[in-house]
XYZ file of C-alpha atoms in Angstrom:
564
model
C 43.228 98.247 41.124
C 42.033 96.166 44.022
C 42.806 92.494 43.790
C 39.349 90.893 43.775
C 38.247 92.885 40.749
C 41.628 92.470 39.076
C 41.440 88.697 39.265
C 37.854 88.459 38.055
C 38.511 90.976 35.272
C 41.628 89.014 34.301
C 39.497 85.938 33.828
C 37.066 87.994 31.744
C 39.943 89.329 29.639
C 41.115 85.811 28.932
C 37.593 84.798 28.015
C 37.280 87.726 25.640
C 40.340 86.511 23.828
C 39.360 82.860 23.659
C 35.883 82.015 24.818
C 34.205 78.679 24.404
C 31.041 80.607 23.654
C 29.374 79.250 26.783
C 26.821 81.585 28.344
C 27.303 81.841 32.079
C 23.555 81.544 32.399
C 23.297 83.305 35.720
C 20.211 85.277 34.857
C 17.155 83.057 34.345
C 14.122 83.886 32.268
C 11.409 85.938 33.938
C 8.024 84.521 34.791
C 6.010 84.622 31.532
C 3.821 87.724 31.638
C 0.069 87.521 31.343
C -1.111 88.834 27.984
C -2.925 92.081 28.642
C -6.111 93.109 26.845
C -5.526 95.425 23.912
C -7.125 98.289 25.804
C -4.845 97.958 28.833
C -2.135 100.656 28.952
C 1.554 100.025 29.351
C 2.694 99.851 32.957
C 5.152 102.673 32.509
C 2.511 105.171 31.391
C 1.086 105.745 34.891
C -2.357 105.634 33.274
C -5.172 103.489 34.590
C -7.506 100.927 33.101
C -11.232 100.710 33.627
C -12.022 98.989 36.907
C -12.029 95.212 36.273
C -14.236 92.793 38.176
C -12.915 92.392 41.739
C -10.674 89.365 42.290
C -10.082 88.303 45.914
C -6.528 88.651 47.138
C -4.971 90.482 44.193
C -6.067 94.085 44.696
C -4.008 95.980 47.274
C -3.578 99.590 48.320
C -0.030 100.880 48.764
C 1.434 104.335 49.279
C 0.945 105.814 45.836
C -2.203 104.030 44.706
C -4.038 100.750 44.150
C -2.422 97.737 42.482
C -4.003 94.801 40.690
C -1.946 91.613 40.742
C -2.748 88.078 39.671
C -3.172 84.638 41.193
C -1.075 81.761 39.847
C -2.410 78.254 39.413
C -0.821 77.230 42.717
C -2.622 80.023 44.572
C 0.401 82.283 44.990
C -0.485 85.957 44.568
C 1.931 87.976 42.434
C 2.362 91.696 41.785
C 5.018 92.628 39.215
C 6.422 95.852 37.849
C 5.622 97.835 40.995
C 7.503 101.180 41.075
C 9.332 101.797 44.336
C 11.029 105.002 43.146
C 10.657 107.612 40.426
C 12.378 106.940 37.090
C 16.097 107.828 37.547
C 16.179 109.649 34.221
C 17.132 113.154 33.082
C 18.121 115.259 36.080
C 17.457 112.256 38.351
C 20.239 110.250 36.697
C 23.009 109.817 39.303
C 20.801 111.167 42.071
C 19.489 109.366 45.155
C 16.183 107.625 44.404
C 13.066 109.757 44.768
C 9.506 108.638 45.667
C 7.394 107.472 42.723
C 4.578 109.658 41.472
C 1.177 108.578 42.815
C -1.474 107.368 40.406
C -5.258 107.342 40.388
C -7.484 104.368 39.730
C -6.175 100.812 39.552
C -2.674 100.163 38.240
C -2.006 96.821 36.562
C 0.861 94.951 38.233
C 0.727 91.817 36.118
C 4.014 91.926 34.189
C 7.607 92.828 35.102
C 8.890 96.335 34.516
C 11.969 97.064 32.444
C 15.311 95.784 33.704
C 18.065 98.326 34.309
C 20.358 98.998 31.310
C 22.878 96.203 30.892
C 24.792 94.354 28.186
C 22.817 91.788 26.245
C 25.770 89.460 26.709
C 26.285 87.721 30.039
C 29.903 86.726 29.400
C 32.673 88.235 27.244
C 33.064 86.575 23.891
C 29.688 84.832 23.674
C 28.885 86.559 20.398
C 26.013 88.743 21.594
C 26.099 92.509 21.693
C 23.772 95.369 22.388
C 21.760 96.738 25.254
C 18.719 95.479 27.074
C 16.578 97.391 29.532
C 15.797 101.050 30.141
C 16.760 103.664 32.707
C 13.186 103.724 34.022
C 13.805 100.461 35.852
C 13.275 100.868 39.606
C 10.601 98.216 39.958
C 9.991 95.373 42.356
C 7.882 92.220 42.396
C 5.969 90.669 45.299
C 5.124 86.973 45.745
C 2.679 86.258 48.575
C 1.503 82.820 49.732
C -2.048 81.656 49.025
C -4.785 83.015 51.237
C -6.267 80.534 53.722
C -9.701 79.142 52.939
C -11.078 80.386 56.238
C -10.015 82.817 58.920
C -7.557 85.655 58.833
C -4.057 84.920 57.578
C -1.237 85.726 60.020
C 1.517 88.093 58.943
C 4.220 86.215 57.073
C 8.005 86.634 57.216
C 9.363 88.755 54.377
C 12.383 87.788 52.268
C 13.850 90.507 50.012
C 16.102 89.242 47.190
C 19.152 91.119 45.843
C 20.199 89.616 42.511
C 23.765 89.028 41.397
C 25.449 89.846 38.098
C 28.788 91.545 38.805
C 27.009 94.868 39.453
C 26.430 95.120 35.710
C 23.614 92.699 34.832
C 20.595 90.856 36.189
C 17.145 91.808 37.442
C 14.702 90.907 40.158
C 12.274 89.575 37.560
C 14.835 86.936 36.559
C 13.871 84.996 39.694
C 10.401 83.452 40.045
C 9.671 82.959 43.759
C 6.304 81.186 43.689
C 7.682 77.870 45.006
C 9.438 79.547 47.923
C 6.334 81.588 48.756
C 3.855 78.698 48.606
C 5.974 75.949 50.127
C 7.442 77.997 52.969
C 4.660 80.500 53.651
C 6.840 83.576 53.182
C 6.347 86.797 51.240
C 9.189 87.280 48.745
C 10.174 90.614 47.188
C 12.580 90.788 44.240
C 13.869 94.101 42.923
C 15.946 95.930 40.350
C 18.712 98.374 41.229
C 20.853 100.576 39.008
C 23.856 98.808 37.505
C 27.210 99.615 35.941
C 28.082 103.269 35.462
C 24.480 104.309 36.114
C 24.597 102.630 39.502
C 28.151 103.089 40.725
C 29.949 105.907 38.882
C 31.604 108.411 41.199
C 32.777 111.626 39.537
C 33.519 115.214 40.589
C 30.508 116.439 38.605
C 28.211 114.119 40.559
C 29.477 114.873 44.066
C 26.726 116.125 46.377
C 26.834 118.612 49.252
C 27.986 115.898 51.676
C 30.958 115.027 49.468
C 29.391 111.721 48.422
C 29.452 110.317 44.905
C 28.558 106.868 43.555
C 26.718 104.006 45.297
C 23.398 104.829 43.603
C 22.651 101.122 43.293
C 23.082 100.713 47.051
C 20.768 103.667 47.648
C 18.195 102.012 45.383
C 18.327 98.876 47.511
C 17.806 100.931 50.656
C 14.879 102.770 49.081
C 13.292 99.456 48.108
C 13.659 98.277 51.707
C 11.968 101.464 52.911
C 9.151 100.767 50.451
C 8.849 97.255 51.885
C 8.707 98.614 55.421
C 5.897 101.005 54.444
C 3.867 98.712 52.203
C 4.488 94.996 52.702
C 1.710 94.681 55.286
C -0.771 95.294 52.457
C 0.423 92.016 50.902
C 0.239 90.093 54.175
C 3.913 90.438 55.081
C 5.310 91.457 58.460
C 7.303 94.709 58.124
C 9.018 93.947 61.444
C 10.327 90.603 60.189
C 12.334 91.299 57.026
C 15.287 89.190 55.898
C 17.465 90.311 52.985
C 19.112 87.547 50.978
C 21.377 87.814 47.981
C 23.872 85.937 45.842
C 27.208 86.971 44.323
C 27.022 90.745 43.694
C 23.726 90.719 45.589
C 25.500 89.273 48.614
C 28.349 91.763 48.201
C 25.709 94.501 48.203
C 24.369 93.029 51.406
C 27.875 93.238 52.889
C 27.683 96.969 52.257
C 24.184 97.205 53.715
C 25.377 95.453 56.884
C 28.147 98.056 57.133
C 26.048 101.111 56.202
C 24.600 103.317 58.944
C 21.742 104.167 56.553
C 20.525 100.550 56.615
C 19.799 100.544 60.319
C 16.253 99.369 61.002
C 15.567 98.256 57.427
C 15.977 94.504 57.984
C 16.291 92.025 60.826
C 18.425 89.257 59.290
C 20.716 88.604 56.317
C 21.564 85.607 54.110
C 24.736 85.910 52.012
C 25.265 83.348 49.242
C 28.692 83.320 47.579
C 29.390 86.988 48.200
C 32.812 87.706 49.700
C 32.695 90.630 52.115
C 36.165 90.789 53.543
C 38.461 91.313 50.515
C 39.125 95.018 50.223
C 38.459 94.644 46.508
C 34.679 94.765 46.783
C 34.935 98.507 47.407
C 37.207 101.299 46.244
C 38.084 104.439 48.231
C 36.179 107.564 47.235
C 39.336 109.417 46.190
C 40.332 106.629 43.807
C 36.773 106.336 42.511
C 36.703 110.071 41.732
C 39.965 109.805 39.796
C 38.561 106.901 37.795
C 35.334 108.824 37.233
C 37.224 111.848 35.930
C 39.073 109.713 33.407
C 35.822 108.022 32.414
C 34.093 111.385 31.908
C 36.885 112.456 29.569
C 36.588 109.146 27.681
C 32.897 109.954 27.194
C 33.793 113.396 25.836
C 32.762 115.323 28.951
C 34.693 117.519 31.347
C 34.944 115.885 34.796
C 32.904 118.763 36.306
C 30.198 118.831 33.614
C 27.179 117.013 35.067
C 24.882 118.135 32.244
C 27.166 116.577 29.654
C 27.323 113.292 31.560
C 23.549 113.170 31.981
C 23.128 113.650 28.237
C 25.246 110.607 27.336
C 23.000 107.799 26.013
C 22.850 104.745 28.246
C 24.135 102.552 25.445
C 27.303 104.614 25.154
C 27.924 104.241 28.888
C 28.049 100.496 28.299
C 30.162 100.685 25.144
C 32.939 102.929 26.460
C 35.307 100.999 28.739
C 36.330 102.527 32.019
C 39.957 103.720 31.751
C 42.271 101.179 33.286
C 39.971 98.359 32.179
C 39.923 96.708 28.793
C 36.625 94.810 28.892
C 33.556 97.007 28.318
C 30.953 96.251 30.957
C 33.248 94.282 33.297
C 33.217 94.893 37.042
C 34.839 98.258 36.523
C 33.023 100.430 39.043
C 32.791 98.751 42.434
C 31.050 100.143 45.476
C 32.607 103.281 46.952
C 33.797 103.554 50.541
C 34.235 106.908 52.227
C 30.854 108.489 51.530
C 27.696 108.830 53.606
C 26.256 105.543 52.314
C 29.362 103.518 53.118
C 31.719 105.532 55.338
C 34.189 102.643 55.669
C 34.935 99.458 53.755
C 32.900 96.495 55.047
C 36.073 94.554 55.853
C 37.211 97.306 58.224
C 33.770 97.652 59.803
C 33.414 93.933 60.518
C 37.004 93.534 61.730
C 36.273 96.234 64.316
C 33.174 94.370 65.502
C 30.893 97.094 64.171
C 28.065 97.283 61.644
C 24.504 96.026 62.004
C 24.282 93.373 64.688
C 21.762 91.027 63.114
C 21.774 87.231 62.708
C 23.525 86.154 59.509
C 23.459 82.942 57.483
C 26.301 82.781 54.972
C 28.202 80.356 52.834
C 29.817 79.401 49.563
C 29.801 76.553 47.048
C 32.568 73.976 47.062
C 33.539 74.575 43.418
C 32.815 78.303 42.966
C 35.685 78.879 40.566
C 34.671 76.440 37.834
C 32.078 78.816 36.386
C 34.669 81.584 35.982
C 37.446 79.426 34.562
C 35.414 77.283 32.136
C 34.980 79.939 29.382
C 38.559 81.223 29.563
C 40.419 78.667 27.459
C 40.053 78.114 23.720
C 37.346 75.609 22.818
C 38.620 72.054 23.168
C 41.778 73.088 25.013
C 42.901 73.143 28.612
C 43.741 76.448 30.264
C 47.258 77.454 29.153
C 49.772 77.585 31.964
C 50.678 81.172 31.114
C 47.102 82.255 31.768
C 47.082 80.428 35.094
C 50.365 82.044 36.099
C 49.044 85.437 35.029
C 46.037 85.133 37.318
C 48.235 84.190 40.264
C 50.577 87.102 39.553
C 47.645 89.526 39.846
C 47.057 88.643 43.482
C 48.316 91.841 45.071
C 50.352 91.543 48.263
C 50.310 87.771 47.914
C 53.414 85.689 47.291
C 52.752 84.321 43.797
C 55.552 81.701 43.834
C 54.280 80.328 47.127
C 50.727 80.225 45.830
C 51.869 78.388 42.704
C 53.714 75.862 44.853
C 50.523 75.171 46.795
C 48.460 74.726 43.626
C 50.599 72.582 41.322
C 49.102 72.275 37.853
C 49.001 68.501 37.852
C 46.738 65.637 38.813
C 43.906 67.137 36.763
C 43.439 69.906 34.266
C 45.098 73.279 34.658
C 41.580 74.703 34.624
C 40.620 72.603 37.646
C 43.651 73.906 39.512
C 42.859 77.510 38.603
C 39.251 76.985 39.692
C 40.396 75.698 43.083
C 42.605 78.744 43.516
C 39.705 81.094 42.703
C 37.351 79.207 45.024
C 39.737 79.246 47.961
C 41.202 82.736 47.711
C 38.157 84.736 46.643
C 35.194 82.869 48.140
C 35.737 80.152 50.752
C 38.420 81.758 52.896
C 36.946 85.285 52.850
C 33.606 83.752 53.887
C 35.303 81.968 56.767
C 37.008 85.189 57.854
C 33.712 87.054 57.679
C 31.948 84.436 59.787
C 34.598 84.748 62.484
C 34.257 88.548 62.528
C 30.457 88.593 62.611
C 30.158 85.791 65.171
C 31.652 88.090 67.794
C 28.516 90.241 67.860
C 25.569 88.157 66.555
C 24.561 84.567 65.718
C 26.087 83.297 62.481
C 25.299 80.083 60.594
C 27.720 78.926 57.896
C 27.281 76.426 55.056
C 28.996 74.931 52.045
C 26.853 73.747 49.126
C 28.418 70.424 48.112
C 26.205 68.765 45.506
C 28.820 67.145 43.223
C 26.520 67.020 40.183
C 23.707 69.592 40.213
C 21.510 69.546 37.062
C 23.323 72.356 35.272
C 22.643 73.468 31.712
C 26.353 74.250 31.272
C 28.428 72.246 28.801
C 31.714 70.851 30.148
C 34.924 72.151 28.625
C 38.391 70.719 28.188
C 39.669 72.904 31.015
C 36.703 72.237 33.340
C 35.285 68.790 32.553
C 33.121 68.849 35.701
C 31.510 71.965 37.170
C 30.548 70.416 40.490
C 28.995 72.808 43.000
C 29.858 75.855 40.914
C 29.104 79.503 41.514
C 25.312 80.038 41.409
C 24.513 76.305 41.296
C 22.586 76.504 44.591
C 20.089 79.026 43.217
C 17.807 76.436 41.634
C 17.474 74.796 45.059
C 16.793 78.072 46.865
C 14.034 79.147 44.462
C 12.800 75.742 43.298
C 12.130 77.012 39.783
C 14.010 76.698 36.515
C 16.774 79.223 35.983
C 17.198 79.487 32.229
C 20.697 78.656 31.063
C 21.742 77.445 34.499
C 19.690 74.578 35.935
C 16.276 72.939 35.956
C 14.726 71.307 39.050
C 12.814 68.944 36.744
C 16.125 67.080 36.372
C 16.699 66.707 40.105
C 17.198 63.194 41.371
C 15.038 62.301 44.366
C 17.929 63.009 46.808
C 18.611 66.357 45.099
C 14.934 67.315 45.341
C 14.984 66.432 49.040
C 18.095 68.566 49.519
C 16.477 71.499 47.709
C 13.414 71.354 49.961
C 15.681 71.222 53.006
C 17.607 74.273 51.800
C 14.412 76.257 51.276
C 13.211 75.203 54.724
C 16.507 76.189 56.365
C 16.380 79.582 54.634
C 12.730 80.190 55.543
C 13.209 79.073 59.151
C 16.077 81.515 59.448
C 13.917 84.266 57.956
C 11.123 83.415 60.369
C 13.079 83.486 63.635
C 16.824 83.824 63.001
C 17.510 80.089 63.441
C 17.519 77.657 60.478
C 16.783 74.573 62.571
C 13.467 72.765 62.482
C 11.768 69.361 62.607
C 13.126 66.784 60.194
C 16.281 68.771 59.414
C 19.875 67.932 60.246
C 20.875 70.069 63.264
C 22.805 73.239 62.442
C 24.874 74.874 65.182
C 25.859 78.550 65.248
C 29.359 79.091 63.910
C 32.156 78.740 66.449
C 35.596 79.856 65.226
C 37.175 77.517 67.768
C 35.979 74.396 65.952
C 35.203 75.916 62.543
C 32.383 73.473 61.829
C 30.306 74.238 58.742
C 26.995 72.796 57.549
C 27.572 70.718 54.430
C 24.576 70.757 52.091
C 24.726 67.670 49.875
C 22.286 65.007 48.649
C 21.927 62.296 51.307
C 24.901 63.779 53.151
C 23.706 66.982 54.806
C 25.361 67.621 58.140
C 28.053 69.577 59.918
C 31.670 68.851 59.124
C 35.085 70.009 60.310
C 38.132 70.920 58.256
C 36.622 73.555 55.947
C 39.555 75.939 56.321
C 42.092 73.168 55.824
C 40.332 71.873 52.704
C 40.478 75.356 51.175
C 44.055 76.174 52.298
C 42.866 79.197 54.282
C 45.989 79.221 56.424
C 48.030 79.795 53.278
C 45.815 82.653 52.112
C 45.850 84.251 55.546
C 49.650 84.246 55.537
C 49.975 85.505 51.981
C 47.423 88.272 52.489
C 49.218 89.527 55.588
C 52.553 90.039 53.828
């Protein structure tokens, strides 16, 4: 299978065999829901409550009906559990998203809807099992800034968040956006999309009249963006000024949206956080995906052409049965599919040809991405065994493993630190640099590296990774400014870290507002120029552009090895 997924699955396999028990903690707790009166119906019932007393700023009319949100203590207006598509259940399982059914009266939008079906466990080997969520999960949440005391509020920029989670876990409701909305004066939309087999299975039985199969999660994202275009003005947002931002699998999804002809006109700008676009491994060709889907159907007890049988399989069984060719149930087994109408070509090929959506892009990675993936691999209290490190290197298809090993000697630190550097460089930093060079030929691009050496993480150090540094996902607490359960808490920021976090949110919001992150009081940030390769370093008391990013991450080596 493609190398990106092979390497990350290899790390998961090692973790399954000897985990430290550490939860990756990528998916923070949702905003606590308001307790509803006993007479208020469940949100999923599409019933209505008796009209409550009018509350300024929380009642809106959207296509489909009226919504009642709530006002937080800081004045931010929030609507949660808003359906943007019909439940993808029954015959609608593995179909493109359909419009939601309209409702009459006033629909409560005061608590998140169900998350999409996913494993209870975030990481292999952490001792938790089971399923959370439900297939009726295509909901979004809207955070709008406080209304002004007087006068009419101008339309605000809109930022639509695509969550990460390896295409198998996470939810929009995991991210509370009230700080970003209030502080920066932007309207933020977070959303769910179908995950795992329900979101990305391609199979002969599911192939439509155009020959397409799979990518249902990508279609959900596009449908949510269409909903935003139709309805965000009701919340005070500007439908002509939409920026999509995402992290990890959310950023990889955004790679696909930038390459998809069906995304044209749905957003004006993109922010990609730690989501490599250019490795071929983020997608799989349709023909290969169909072969995998056929084998998976047989593993589920269905004929490859029997759609009715597949649609009758309980969601929990889809999570329990591993995809053939993979040995970790729920791992990144079903990547996005290239060669269908949603994604006719792999993003790497589209961007290398100077094609795709020509919109301004802000993108970057974290200096120590790999520590989060390597930390749970070794046995508790032990460094990463050399054989596991060598095994990961050997999985790098088309790359010269002996040469890679020579460039990453397992000495001068822990073996885990060395493995983490290899993962950071080969799968995040250098692909991001390559992507920036491709995209900068057709539109403005701004690049960054998050470099906080000691963010306030809730992750325990291990013998193999004694220091996480700027690990994968460690920038999220700065972007949102709220606690991310199991990952980090802004209450533990030092004063310089708090200043950095505010600067990051301001850079992001400025970019969403006008396609340029610069603004008063901020270190100047130049568009990316491949000739000098300067990148914005985001660090406490040390924010500024720097040279030598590619050299620090050995990108010349990875370019040569990948071209063999």
